[in-house]
Short mmCIF file of C-alpha atoms and ligand atoms in Angstrom, two decimals:
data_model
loop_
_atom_site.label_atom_id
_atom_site.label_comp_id
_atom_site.label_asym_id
_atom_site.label_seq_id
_atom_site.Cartn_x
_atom_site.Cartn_y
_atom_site.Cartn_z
CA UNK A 285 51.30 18.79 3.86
CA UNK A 286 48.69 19.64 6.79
CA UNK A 287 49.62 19.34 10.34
CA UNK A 288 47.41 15.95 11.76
CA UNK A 289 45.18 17.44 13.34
CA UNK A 290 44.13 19.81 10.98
CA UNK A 291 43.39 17.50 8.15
CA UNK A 292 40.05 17.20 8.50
CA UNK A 293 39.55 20.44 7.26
CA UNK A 294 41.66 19.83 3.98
CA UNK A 295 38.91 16.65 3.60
CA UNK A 296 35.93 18.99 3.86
CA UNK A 297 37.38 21.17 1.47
CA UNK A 298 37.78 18.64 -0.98
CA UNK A 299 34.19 17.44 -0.52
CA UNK A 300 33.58 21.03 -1.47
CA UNK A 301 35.42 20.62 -4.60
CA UNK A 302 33.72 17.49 -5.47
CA UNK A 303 30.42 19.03 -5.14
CA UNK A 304 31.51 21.90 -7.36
CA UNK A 305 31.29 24.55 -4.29
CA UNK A 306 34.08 25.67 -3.99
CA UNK A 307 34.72 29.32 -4.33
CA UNK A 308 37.76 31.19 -5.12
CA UNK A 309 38.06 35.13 -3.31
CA UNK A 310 37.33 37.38 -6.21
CA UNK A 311 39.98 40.05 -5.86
CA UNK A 312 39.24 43.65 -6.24
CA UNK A 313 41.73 45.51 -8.18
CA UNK A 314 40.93 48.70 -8.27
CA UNK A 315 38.02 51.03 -6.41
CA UNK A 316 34.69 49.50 -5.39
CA UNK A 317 33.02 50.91 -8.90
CA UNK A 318 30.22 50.30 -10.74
CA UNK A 319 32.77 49.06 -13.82
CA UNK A 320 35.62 47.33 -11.78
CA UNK A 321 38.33 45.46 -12.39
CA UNK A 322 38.17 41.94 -10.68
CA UNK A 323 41.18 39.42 -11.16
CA UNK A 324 42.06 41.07 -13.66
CA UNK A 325 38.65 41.30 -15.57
CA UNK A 326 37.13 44.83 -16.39
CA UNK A 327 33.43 43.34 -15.42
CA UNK A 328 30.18 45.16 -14.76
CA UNK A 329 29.88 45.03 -11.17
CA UNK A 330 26.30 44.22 -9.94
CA UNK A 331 28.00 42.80 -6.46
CA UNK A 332 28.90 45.15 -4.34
CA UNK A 333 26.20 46.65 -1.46
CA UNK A 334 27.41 49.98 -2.65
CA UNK A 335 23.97 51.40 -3.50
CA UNK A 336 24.97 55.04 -3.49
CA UNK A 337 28.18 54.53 -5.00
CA UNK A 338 29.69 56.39 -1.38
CA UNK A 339 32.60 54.38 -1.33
CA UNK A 340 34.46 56.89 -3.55
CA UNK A 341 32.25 60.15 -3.52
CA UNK A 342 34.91 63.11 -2.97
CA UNK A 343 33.42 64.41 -0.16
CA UNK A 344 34.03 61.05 2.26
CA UNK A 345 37.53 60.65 0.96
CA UNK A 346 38.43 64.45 1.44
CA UNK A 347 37.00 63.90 5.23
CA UNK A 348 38.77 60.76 5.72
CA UNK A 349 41.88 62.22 4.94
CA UNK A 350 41.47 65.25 6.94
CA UNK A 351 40.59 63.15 9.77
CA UNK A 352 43.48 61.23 9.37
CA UNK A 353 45.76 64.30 9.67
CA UNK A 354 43.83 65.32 12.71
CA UNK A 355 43.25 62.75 14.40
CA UNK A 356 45.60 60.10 13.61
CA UNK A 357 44.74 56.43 11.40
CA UNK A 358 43.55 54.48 14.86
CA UNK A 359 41.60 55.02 17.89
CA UNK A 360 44.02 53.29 20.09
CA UNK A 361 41.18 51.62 22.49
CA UNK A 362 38.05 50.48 23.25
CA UNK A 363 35.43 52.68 23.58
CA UNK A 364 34.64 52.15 27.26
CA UNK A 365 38.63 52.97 28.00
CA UNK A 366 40.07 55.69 25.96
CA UNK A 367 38.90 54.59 22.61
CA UNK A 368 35.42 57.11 22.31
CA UNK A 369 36.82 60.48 20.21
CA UNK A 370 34.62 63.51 19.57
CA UNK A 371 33.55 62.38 15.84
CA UNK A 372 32.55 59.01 17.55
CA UNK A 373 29.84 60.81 19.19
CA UNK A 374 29.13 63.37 16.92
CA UNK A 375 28.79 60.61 14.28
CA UNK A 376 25.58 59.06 17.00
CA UNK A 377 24.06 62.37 17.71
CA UNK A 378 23.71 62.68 13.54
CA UNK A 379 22.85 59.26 13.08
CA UNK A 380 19.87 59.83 15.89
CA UNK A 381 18.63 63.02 14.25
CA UNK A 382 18.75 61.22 10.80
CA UNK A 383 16.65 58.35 12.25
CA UNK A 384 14.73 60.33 14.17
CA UNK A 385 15.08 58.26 17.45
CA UNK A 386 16.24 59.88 20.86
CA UNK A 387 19.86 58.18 20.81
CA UNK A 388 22.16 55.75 18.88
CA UNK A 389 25.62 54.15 19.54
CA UNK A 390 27.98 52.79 16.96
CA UNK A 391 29.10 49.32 16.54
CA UNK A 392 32.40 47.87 14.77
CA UNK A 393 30.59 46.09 11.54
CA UNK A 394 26.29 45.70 11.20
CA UNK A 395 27.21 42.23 12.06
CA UNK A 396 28.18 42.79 15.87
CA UNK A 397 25.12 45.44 16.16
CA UNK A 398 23.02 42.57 15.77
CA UNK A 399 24.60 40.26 17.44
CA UNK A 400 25.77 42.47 20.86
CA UNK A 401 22.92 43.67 21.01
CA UNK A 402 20.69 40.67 21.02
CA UNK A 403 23.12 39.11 23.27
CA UNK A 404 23.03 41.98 25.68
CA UNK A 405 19.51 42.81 25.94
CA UNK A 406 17.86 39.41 26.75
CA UNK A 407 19.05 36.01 28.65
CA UNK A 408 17.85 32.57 28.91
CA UNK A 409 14.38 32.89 30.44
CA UNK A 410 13.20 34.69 27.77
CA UNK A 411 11.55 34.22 24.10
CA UNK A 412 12.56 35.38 20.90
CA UNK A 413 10.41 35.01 17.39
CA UNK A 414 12.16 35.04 14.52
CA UNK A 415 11.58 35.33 10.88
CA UNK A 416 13.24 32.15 9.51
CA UNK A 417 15.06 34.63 6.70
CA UNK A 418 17.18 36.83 8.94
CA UNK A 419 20.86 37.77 8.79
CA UNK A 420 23.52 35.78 10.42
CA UNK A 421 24.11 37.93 12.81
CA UNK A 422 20.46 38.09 14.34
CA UNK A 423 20.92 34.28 14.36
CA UNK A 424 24.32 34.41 15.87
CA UNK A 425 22.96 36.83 18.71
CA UNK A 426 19.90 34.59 19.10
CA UNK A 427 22.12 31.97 20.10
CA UNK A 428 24.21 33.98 22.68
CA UNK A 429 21.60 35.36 24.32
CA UNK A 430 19.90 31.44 25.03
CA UNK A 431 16.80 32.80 24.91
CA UNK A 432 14.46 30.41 23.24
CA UNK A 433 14.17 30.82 19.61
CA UNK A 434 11.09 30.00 17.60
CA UNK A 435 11.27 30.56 14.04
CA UNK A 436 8.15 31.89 12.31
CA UNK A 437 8.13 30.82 7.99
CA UNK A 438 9.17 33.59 5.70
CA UNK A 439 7.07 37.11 6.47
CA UNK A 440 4.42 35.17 7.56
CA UNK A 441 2.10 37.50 9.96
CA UNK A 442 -0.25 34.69 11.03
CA UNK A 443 2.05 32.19 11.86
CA UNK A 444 4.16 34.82 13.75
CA UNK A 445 1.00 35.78 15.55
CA UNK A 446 0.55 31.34 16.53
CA UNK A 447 3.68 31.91 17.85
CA UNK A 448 3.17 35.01 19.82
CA UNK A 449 -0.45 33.62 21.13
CA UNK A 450 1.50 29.88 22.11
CA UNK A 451 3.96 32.06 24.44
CA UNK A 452 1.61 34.89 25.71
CA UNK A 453 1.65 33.59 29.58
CA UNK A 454 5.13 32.53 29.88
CA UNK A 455 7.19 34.72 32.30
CA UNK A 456 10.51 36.40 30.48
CA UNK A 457 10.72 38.90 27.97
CA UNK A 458 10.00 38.92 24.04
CA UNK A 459 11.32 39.99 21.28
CA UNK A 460 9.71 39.99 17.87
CA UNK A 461 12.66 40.57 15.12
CA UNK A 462 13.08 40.89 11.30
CA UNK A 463 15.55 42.14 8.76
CA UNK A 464 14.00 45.03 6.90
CA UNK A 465 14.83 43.90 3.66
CA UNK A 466 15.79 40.45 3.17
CA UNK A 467 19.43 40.79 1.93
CA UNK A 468 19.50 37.43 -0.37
CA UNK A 469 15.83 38.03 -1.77
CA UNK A 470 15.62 41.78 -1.57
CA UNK A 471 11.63 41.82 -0.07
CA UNK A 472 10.57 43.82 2.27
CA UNK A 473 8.96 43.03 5.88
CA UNK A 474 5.95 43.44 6.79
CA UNK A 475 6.82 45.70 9.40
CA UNK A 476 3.31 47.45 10.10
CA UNK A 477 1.71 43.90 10.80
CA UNK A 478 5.13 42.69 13.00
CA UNK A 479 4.93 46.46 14.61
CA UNK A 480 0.91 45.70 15.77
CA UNK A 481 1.86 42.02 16.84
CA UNK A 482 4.63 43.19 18.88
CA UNK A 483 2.13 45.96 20.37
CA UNK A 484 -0.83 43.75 21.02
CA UNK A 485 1.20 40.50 22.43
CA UNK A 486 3.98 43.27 24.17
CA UNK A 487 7.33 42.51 22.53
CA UNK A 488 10.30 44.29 21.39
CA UNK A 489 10.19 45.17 18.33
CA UNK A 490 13.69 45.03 16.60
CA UNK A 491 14.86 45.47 12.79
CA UNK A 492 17.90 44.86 11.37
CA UNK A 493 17.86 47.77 8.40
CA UNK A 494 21.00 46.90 7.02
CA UNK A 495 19.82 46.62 3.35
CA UNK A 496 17.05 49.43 3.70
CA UNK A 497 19.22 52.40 5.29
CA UNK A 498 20.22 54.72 2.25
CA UNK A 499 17.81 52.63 -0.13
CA UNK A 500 13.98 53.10 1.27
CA UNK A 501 12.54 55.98 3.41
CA UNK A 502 12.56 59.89 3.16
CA UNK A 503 16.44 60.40 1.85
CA UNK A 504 17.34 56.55 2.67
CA UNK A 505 15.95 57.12 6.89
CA UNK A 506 14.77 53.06 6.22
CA UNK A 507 12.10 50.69 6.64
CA UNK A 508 10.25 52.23 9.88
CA UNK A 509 10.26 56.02 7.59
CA UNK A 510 8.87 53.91 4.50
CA UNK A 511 6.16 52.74 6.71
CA UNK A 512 6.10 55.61 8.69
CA UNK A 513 6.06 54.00 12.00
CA UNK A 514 8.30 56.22 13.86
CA UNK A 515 8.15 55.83 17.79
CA UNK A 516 6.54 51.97 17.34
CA UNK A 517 9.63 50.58 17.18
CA UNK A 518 11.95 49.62 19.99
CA UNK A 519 15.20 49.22 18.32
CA UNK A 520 16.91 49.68 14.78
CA UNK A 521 20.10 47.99 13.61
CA UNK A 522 21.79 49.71 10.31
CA UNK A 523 24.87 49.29 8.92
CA UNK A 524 27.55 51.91 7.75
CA UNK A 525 28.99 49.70 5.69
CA UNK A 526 26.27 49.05 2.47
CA UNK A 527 24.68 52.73 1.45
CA UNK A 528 26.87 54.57 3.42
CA UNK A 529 29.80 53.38 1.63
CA UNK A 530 32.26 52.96 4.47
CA UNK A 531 32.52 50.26 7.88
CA UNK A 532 30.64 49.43 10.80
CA UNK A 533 26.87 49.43 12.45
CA UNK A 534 24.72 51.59 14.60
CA UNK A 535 21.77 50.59 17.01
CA UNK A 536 19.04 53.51 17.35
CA UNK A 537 17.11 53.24 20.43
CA UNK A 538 16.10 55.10 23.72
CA UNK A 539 18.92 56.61 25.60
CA UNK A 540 18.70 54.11 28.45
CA UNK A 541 18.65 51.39 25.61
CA UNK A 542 22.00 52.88 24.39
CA UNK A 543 23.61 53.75 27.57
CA UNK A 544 22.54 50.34 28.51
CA UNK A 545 24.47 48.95 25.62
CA UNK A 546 27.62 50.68 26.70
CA UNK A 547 27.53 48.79 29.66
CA UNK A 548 26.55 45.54 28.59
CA UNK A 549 27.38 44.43 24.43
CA UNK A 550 30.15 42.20 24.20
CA UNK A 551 31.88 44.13 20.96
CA UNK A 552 31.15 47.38 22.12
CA UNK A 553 33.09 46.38 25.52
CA UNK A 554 35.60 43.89 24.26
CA UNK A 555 36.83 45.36 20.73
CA UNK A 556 38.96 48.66 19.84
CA UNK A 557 36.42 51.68 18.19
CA UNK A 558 36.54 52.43 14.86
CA UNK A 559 39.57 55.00 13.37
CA UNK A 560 38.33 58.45 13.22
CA UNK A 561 38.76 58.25 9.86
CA UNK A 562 35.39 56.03 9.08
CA UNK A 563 33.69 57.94 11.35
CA UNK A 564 34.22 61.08 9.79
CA UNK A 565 33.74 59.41 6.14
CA UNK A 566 30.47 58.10 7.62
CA UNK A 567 29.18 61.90 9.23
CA UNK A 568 30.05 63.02 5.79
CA UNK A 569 27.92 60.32 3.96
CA UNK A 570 24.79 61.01 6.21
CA UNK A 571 25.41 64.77 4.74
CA UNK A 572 25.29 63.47 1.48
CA UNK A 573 21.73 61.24 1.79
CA UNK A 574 20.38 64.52 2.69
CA UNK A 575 21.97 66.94 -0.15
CA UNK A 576 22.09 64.49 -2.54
CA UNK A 577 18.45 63.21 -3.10
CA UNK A 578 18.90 62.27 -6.95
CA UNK A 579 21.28 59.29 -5.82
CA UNK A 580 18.24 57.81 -4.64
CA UNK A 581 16.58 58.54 -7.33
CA UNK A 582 19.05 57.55 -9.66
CA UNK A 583 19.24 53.76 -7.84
CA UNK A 584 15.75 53.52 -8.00
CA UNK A 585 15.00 54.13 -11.64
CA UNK A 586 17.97 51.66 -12.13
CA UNK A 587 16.80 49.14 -10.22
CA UNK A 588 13.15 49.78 -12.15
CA UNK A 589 15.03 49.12 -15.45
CA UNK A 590 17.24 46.11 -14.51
CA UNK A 591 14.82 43.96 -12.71
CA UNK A 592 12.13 44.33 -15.48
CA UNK A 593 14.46 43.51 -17.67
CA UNK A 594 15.40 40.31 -16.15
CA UNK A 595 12.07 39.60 -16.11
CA UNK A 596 11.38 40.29 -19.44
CA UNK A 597 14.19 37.89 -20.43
CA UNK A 598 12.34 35.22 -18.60
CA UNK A 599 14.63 35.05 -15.61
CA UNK A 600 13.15 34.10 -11.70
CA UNK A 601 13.46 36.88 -9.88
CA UNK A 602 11.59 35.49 -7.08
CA UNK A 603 10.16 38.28 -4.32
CA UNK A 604 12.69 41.13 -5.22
CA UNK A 605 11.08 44.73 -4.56
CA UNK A 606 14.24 46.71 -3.84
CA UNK A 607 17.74 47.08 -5.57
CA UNK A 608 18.90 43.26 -4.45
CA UNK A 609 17.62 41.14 -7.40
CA UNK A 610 18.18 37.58 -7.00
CA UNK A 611 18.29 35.26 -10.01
CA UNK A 612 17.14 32.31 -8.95
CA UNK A 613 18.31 28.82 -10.80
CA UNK A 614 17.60 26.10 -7.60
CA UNK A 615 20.76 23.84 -8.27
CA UNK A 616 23.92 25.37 -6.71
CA UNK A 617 26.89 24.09 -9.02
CA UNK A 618 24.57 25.46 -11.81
CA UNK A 619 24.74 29.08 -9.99
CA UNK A 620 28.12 28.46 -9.38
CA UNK A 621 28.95 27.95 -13.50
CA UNK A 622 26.19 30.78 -14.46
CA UNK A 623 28.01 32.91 -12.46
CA UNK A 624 31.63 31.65 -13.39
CA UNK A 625 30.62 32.53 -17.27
CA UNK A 626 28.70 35.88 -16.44
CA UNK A 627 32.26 36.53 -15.18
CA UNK A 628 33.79 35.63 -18.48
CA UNK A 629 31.35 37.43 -20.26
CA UNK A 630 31.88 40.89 -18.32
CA UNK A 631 29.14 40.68 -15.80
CA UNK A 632 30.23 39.49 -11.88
CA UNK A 633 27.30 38.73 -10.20
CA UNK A 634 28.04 36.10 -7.51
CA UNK A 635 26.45 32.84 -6.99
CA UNK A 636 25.31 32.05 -3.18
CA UNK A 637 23.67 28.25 -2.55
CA UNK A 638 23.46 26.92 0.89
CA UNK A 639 23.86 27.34 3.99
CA UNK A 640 23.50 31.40 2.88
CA UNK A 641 19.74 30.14 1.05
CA UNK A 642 17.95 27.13 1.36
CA UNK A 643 19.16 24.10 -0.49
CA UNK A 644 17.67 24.04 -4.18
CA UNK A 645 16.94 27.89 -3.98
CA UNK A 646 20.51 28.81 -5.27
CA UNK A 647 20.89 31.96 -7.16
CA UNK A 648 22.99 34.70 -8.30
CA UNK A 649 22.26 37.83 -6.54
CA UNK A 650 22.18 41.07 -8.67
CA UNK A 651 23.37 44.44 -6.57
CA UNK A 652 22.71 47.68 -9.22
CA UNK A 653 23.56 51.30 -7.57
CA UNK A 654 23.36 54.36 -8.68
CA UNK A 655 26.47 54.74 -10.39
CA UNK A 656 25.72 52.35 -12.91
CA UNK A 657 24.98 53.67 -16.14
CA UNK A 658 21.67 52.21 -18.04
CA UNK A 659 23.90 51.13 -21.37
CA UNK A 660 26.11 49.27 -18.42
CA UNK A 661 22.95 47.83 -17.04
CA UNK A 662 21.26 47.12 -20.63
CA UNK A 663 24.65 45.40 -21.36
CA UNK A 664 24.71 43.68 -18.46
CA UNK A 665 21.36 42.14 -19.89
CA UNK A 666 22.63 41.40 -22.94
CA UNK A 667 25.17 39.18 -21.22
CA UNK A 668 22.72 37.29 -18.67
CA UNK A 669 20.49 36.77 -21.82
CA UNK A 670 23.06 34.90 -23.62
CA UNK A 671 24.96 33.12 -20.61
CA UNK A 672 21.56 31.97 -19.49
CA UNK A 673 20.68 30.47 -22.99
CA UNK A 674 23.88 28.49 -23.29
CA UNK A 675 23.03 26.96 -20.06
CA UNK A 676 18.91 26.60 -20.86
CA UNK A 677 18.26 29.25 -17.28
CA UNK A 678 15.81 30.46 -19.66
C1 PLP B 73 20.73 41.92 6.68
C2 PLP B 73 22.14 42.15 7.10
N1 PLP B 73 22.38 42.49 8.38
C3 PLP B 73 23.64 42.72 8.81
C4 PLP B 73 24.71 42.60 7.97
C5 PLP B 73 26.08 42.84 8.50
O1 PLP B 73 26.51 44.11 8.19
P1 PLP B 73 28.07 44.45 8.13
O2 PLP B 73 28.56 43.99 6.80
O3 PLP B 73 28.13 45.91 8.34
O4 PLP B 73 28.71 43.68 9.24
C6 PLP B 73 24.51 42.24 6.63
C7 PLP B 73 25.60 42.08 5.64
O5 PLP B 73 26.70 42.00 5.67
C8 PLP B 73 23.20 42.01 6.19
O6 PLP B 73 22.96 41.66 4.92
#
């Protein structure tokens, strides 16, 4: 029985039940691999944000468990106490160089990059514009920060640029930000028209590269290399948790930008650093986007092959243009039951329906990486073909 007070959560769960959205954790059973076993399922995995397959290439395990003998399994403090180790740092210095930026600092999880540093770079008399399709966590930092938030429609320039004109003589500081790629539709930004806004109307210009780092750019650098726009943009979020196979986030900026961070984002102040284990896995997997060029390769020619395929098939695969291929149905308890019977089938590709997307825009979301094999992926379409003709998707 529930304590009391706590029963009103039992009722919302069983609203959640009644509405058919309810969702059980999948459990992982073995390693994060392109054929995994899930509850007990062998399935083709096409969920995990493991593009490069990193999360069990030899040479991060081998450097995770050196650094484990080294250095010991935990930091043991924050990083402005005693919790900032020599990998720490020499994991920033190569993350900088990668990026080409002049300095970078590392961050728990992609989640509190965003979100410290949004929070720790502006306050309440200032003005943020935000595209209405960006991560939690750019949301969640909007909202600590009380800056005002204005919300510009999905990637589009013009009304961004309404925005930026309706605000141009208020005091306070701006910042213009957008996800990179869009991690439920898989489009891109259009960061070169956001990059001349934020120049002409003089914003920050902030991107949250979480789905683009290890995926687009010269070996995986990201969004601002694809568009080669280095130097026009104030501040880049990544994560080292997607491509780079292991935990946490970075922030690239100036070195005053970073230092300032040190001083001033919540997580980076208030939580313990990451073992020296992940950050050694994590120096090793920036090694590996720069030996290891045909992974990126490899993900892109799969992602070629399993999107047109899905849209050969018939499927809506709305605004895709990178690995993350959504398959759009609209009703959510149908997503939920297209994905419960891909699962049956062999396939686990998870359904998402609001709050994560708009109400009627639910979907299963498609992941491939560069592990998978193309019979994998062509059996993979096999299934979704006839899963989505029992339930008339196509
Ligand atoms: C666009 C985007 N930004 C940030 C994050 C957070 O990254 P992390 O999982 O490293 O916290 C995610 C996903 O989790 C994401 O999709």
């Amino acid at each position: 029985m529930p304590k009391a007070q706590l029963k009103y959560l039992a009722d919302e769960l069983d609203k959640l039940r009644e509405q058919k959205l309810y969702q059980k954790l999948r459990v992982l059973q073995t390693e994060q691999l392109p054929v995994a076993d899930f509850d007990g399922h062998e399935v083709i995995n096409l969920s995990s944000n493991n593009y490069l397959g990193l999360t069990t290439h030899p040479k991060l395990k081998e450097r995770a468990a050196r650094a484990v003998e080294e250095y010991g399994v935990g930091s043991g403090a924050v990083r402005t106490i005693a919790g900032t180790m020599t990998i720490h740092l020499q994991l920033e210095e190569k993350i900088a160089q990668f990026k080409q930026v002049e300095a970078s600092v590392v961050f728990q999880s992609g989640f509190t990059a965003n979100a410290g540093t949004v929070q720790a770079i502006l306050g309440r008399e200032d003005v943020i514009i935000s595209d209405e399709l960006n991560h939690a966590s750019i949301i969640d930092g909007c909202r600590l920060s009380r800056a005002e938030i204005k919300i510009f429609p999905h990637k589009d320039v013009d009304a961004c640029e309404r925005i930026l004109k309706e605000v141009a003589n208020r005091s306070g500081r701006k910042l213009l930000i957008t996800d990179g790629v869009f991690s439920m539709d898989g489009d891109i930004a259009p960061l070169p028209q956001l990059v001349e806004l934020a120049e002409k109307y003089g914003c920050i210009m902030m991107i949250d590269d979480a789905h683009a780092s290890g995926v687009l750019g010269r070996h995986g650098r990201g969004t601002v290399d694809h568009f080669n726009l280095h130097g026009r943009v104030d501040i880049q979020v990544g994560t080292l948790s997607k491509a780079i196979g292991v935990l946490g986030g970075y922030v690239c900026s100036t070195r005053d930008a970073i230092e300032f961070l040190y001083h001033r984002a919540r997580p980076f102040l208030f939580s313990t650093s990451h073992p020296p284990a992940v950050a050694a896995s994590c120096l090793a997997a920036f090694e590996v986007l720069e030996e290891e060029p045909e992974l990126i390769e490899k993900l892109w020619s799969n992602t070629r092959f399993f999107k047109a395929g899905l849209q050969k098939l018939g499927f809506n695969t709305g605004m895709s243009e990178t690995p993350i291929t959504p398959v759009i149905v609209g009703d959510a308890a149908l997503a939920h039951e297209f994905s419960r019977q891909l699962f049956e089938a062999g396939v686990f590709a998870q359904s998402i329906g609001y709050p994560t997307v708009p109400v009627g825009k639910a979907r299963v979301r498609t992941i491939v990486t560069a592990t998978h094999t193309e019979e994998e992926l062509a059996r993979a379409l096999d299934i979704f073909e006839s899963v989505g003709r029992k339930l008339r998707i196509i």
